[in-house]
Amino acid sequence: MIKVCQKCMGRVRRERSRELRKKYPYYCPYCDENMYSFECMEVLKHGTERKMQERAGR
């Protein structure tokens, strides 16, 4: 599975900055935004969407 941005459906990557990663674990290069886990969606590689589990508060 891969994680994609809910806004643009582009593939997100792990934040590289150690300081930013504490608050924003993901980065969308297409939107040029740092993202929380709940702003991303898990998708199977062949395109089938899977509902993302929110990690906030868990």
Short mmCIF file of C-alpha atoms in Angstrom, two decimals:
data_model
loop_
_atom_site.label_atom_id
_atom_site.label_comp_id
_atom_site.label_asym_id
_atom_site.label_seq_id
_atom_site.Cartn_x
_atom_site.Cartn_y
_atom_site.Cartn_z
CA MET A 1 0.00 0.00 0.00
CA ILE A 2 1.04 3.56 -0.59
CA LYS A 3 -0.12 6.84 0.94
CA VAL A 4 -1.61 9.57 -1.22
CA CYS A 5 -2.75 13.14 -0.64
CA GLN A 6 -6.52 13.47 -0.28
CA LYS A 7 -6.48 16.81 -2.14
CA CYS A 8 -4.56 15.93 -5.31
CA MET A 9 -4.28 12.10 -5.08
CA GLY A 10 -0.51 12.43 -5.58
CA ARG A 11 1.84 10.11 -3.74
CA VAL A 12 3.15 11.59 -0.48
CA ARG A 13 6.53 10.90 1.06
CA ARG A 14 7.88 10.86 4.58
CA GLU A 15 8.97 14.26 5.84
CA ARG A 16 12.77 14.51 5.72
CA SER A 17 13.25 17.13 8.42
CA ARG A 18 13.49 15.49 11.83
CA GLU A 19 11.92 18.52 13.56
CA LEU A 20 8.97 18.78 11.15
CA ARG A 21 8.41 15.01 11.22
CA LYS A 22 7.36 15.24 14.88
CA LYS A 23 4.27 17.23 13.90
CA TYR A 24 3.88 16.52 10.16
CA PRO A 25 5.02 12.99 9.26
CA TYR A 26 4.25 13.37 5.53
CA TYR A 27 4.95 15.80 2.70
CA CYS A 28 3.08 16.18 -0.61
CA PRO A 29 5.46 17.44 -3.32
CA TYR A 30 2.55 18.24 -5.67
CA CYS A 31 0.71 20.51 -3.20
CA ASP A 32 4.00 21.55 -1.57
CA GLU A 33 2.49 21.02 1.88
CA ASN A 34 3.46 19.22 5.07
CA MET A 35 0.68 16.87 6.13
CA TYR A 36 -0.72 15.17 9.19
CA SER A 37 -1.36 11.42 8.99
CA PHE A 38 -5.13 11.93 8.78
CA GLU A 39 -4.72 14.10 5.65
CA CYS A 40 -3.34 11.10 3.76
CA MET A 41 -5.14 8.07 2.42
CA GLU A 42 -3.84 4.53 2.00
CA VAL A 43 -4.30 3.10 -1.49
CA LEU A 44 -3.44 -0.31 -2.87
CA LYS A 45 -0.86 -0.14 -5.64
CA HIS A 46 -3.35 -1.22 -8.30
CA GLY A 47 -5.62 1.73 -7.46
CA THR A 48 -8.27 0.33 -5.12
CA GLU A 49 -8.90 2.83 -2.37
CA ARG A 50 -8.93 1.76 1.23
CA LYS A 51 -10.36 3.91 3.98
CA MET A 52 -7.51 5.43 5.93
CA GLN A 53 -7.41 4.85 9.65
CA GLU A 54 -6.96 8.07 11.54
CA ARG A 55 -4.13 7.90 14.00
CA ALA A 56 -4.90 11.10 15.82
CA GLY A 57 -5.59 10.36 19.45
CA ARG A 58 -4.74 6.66 19.22
#
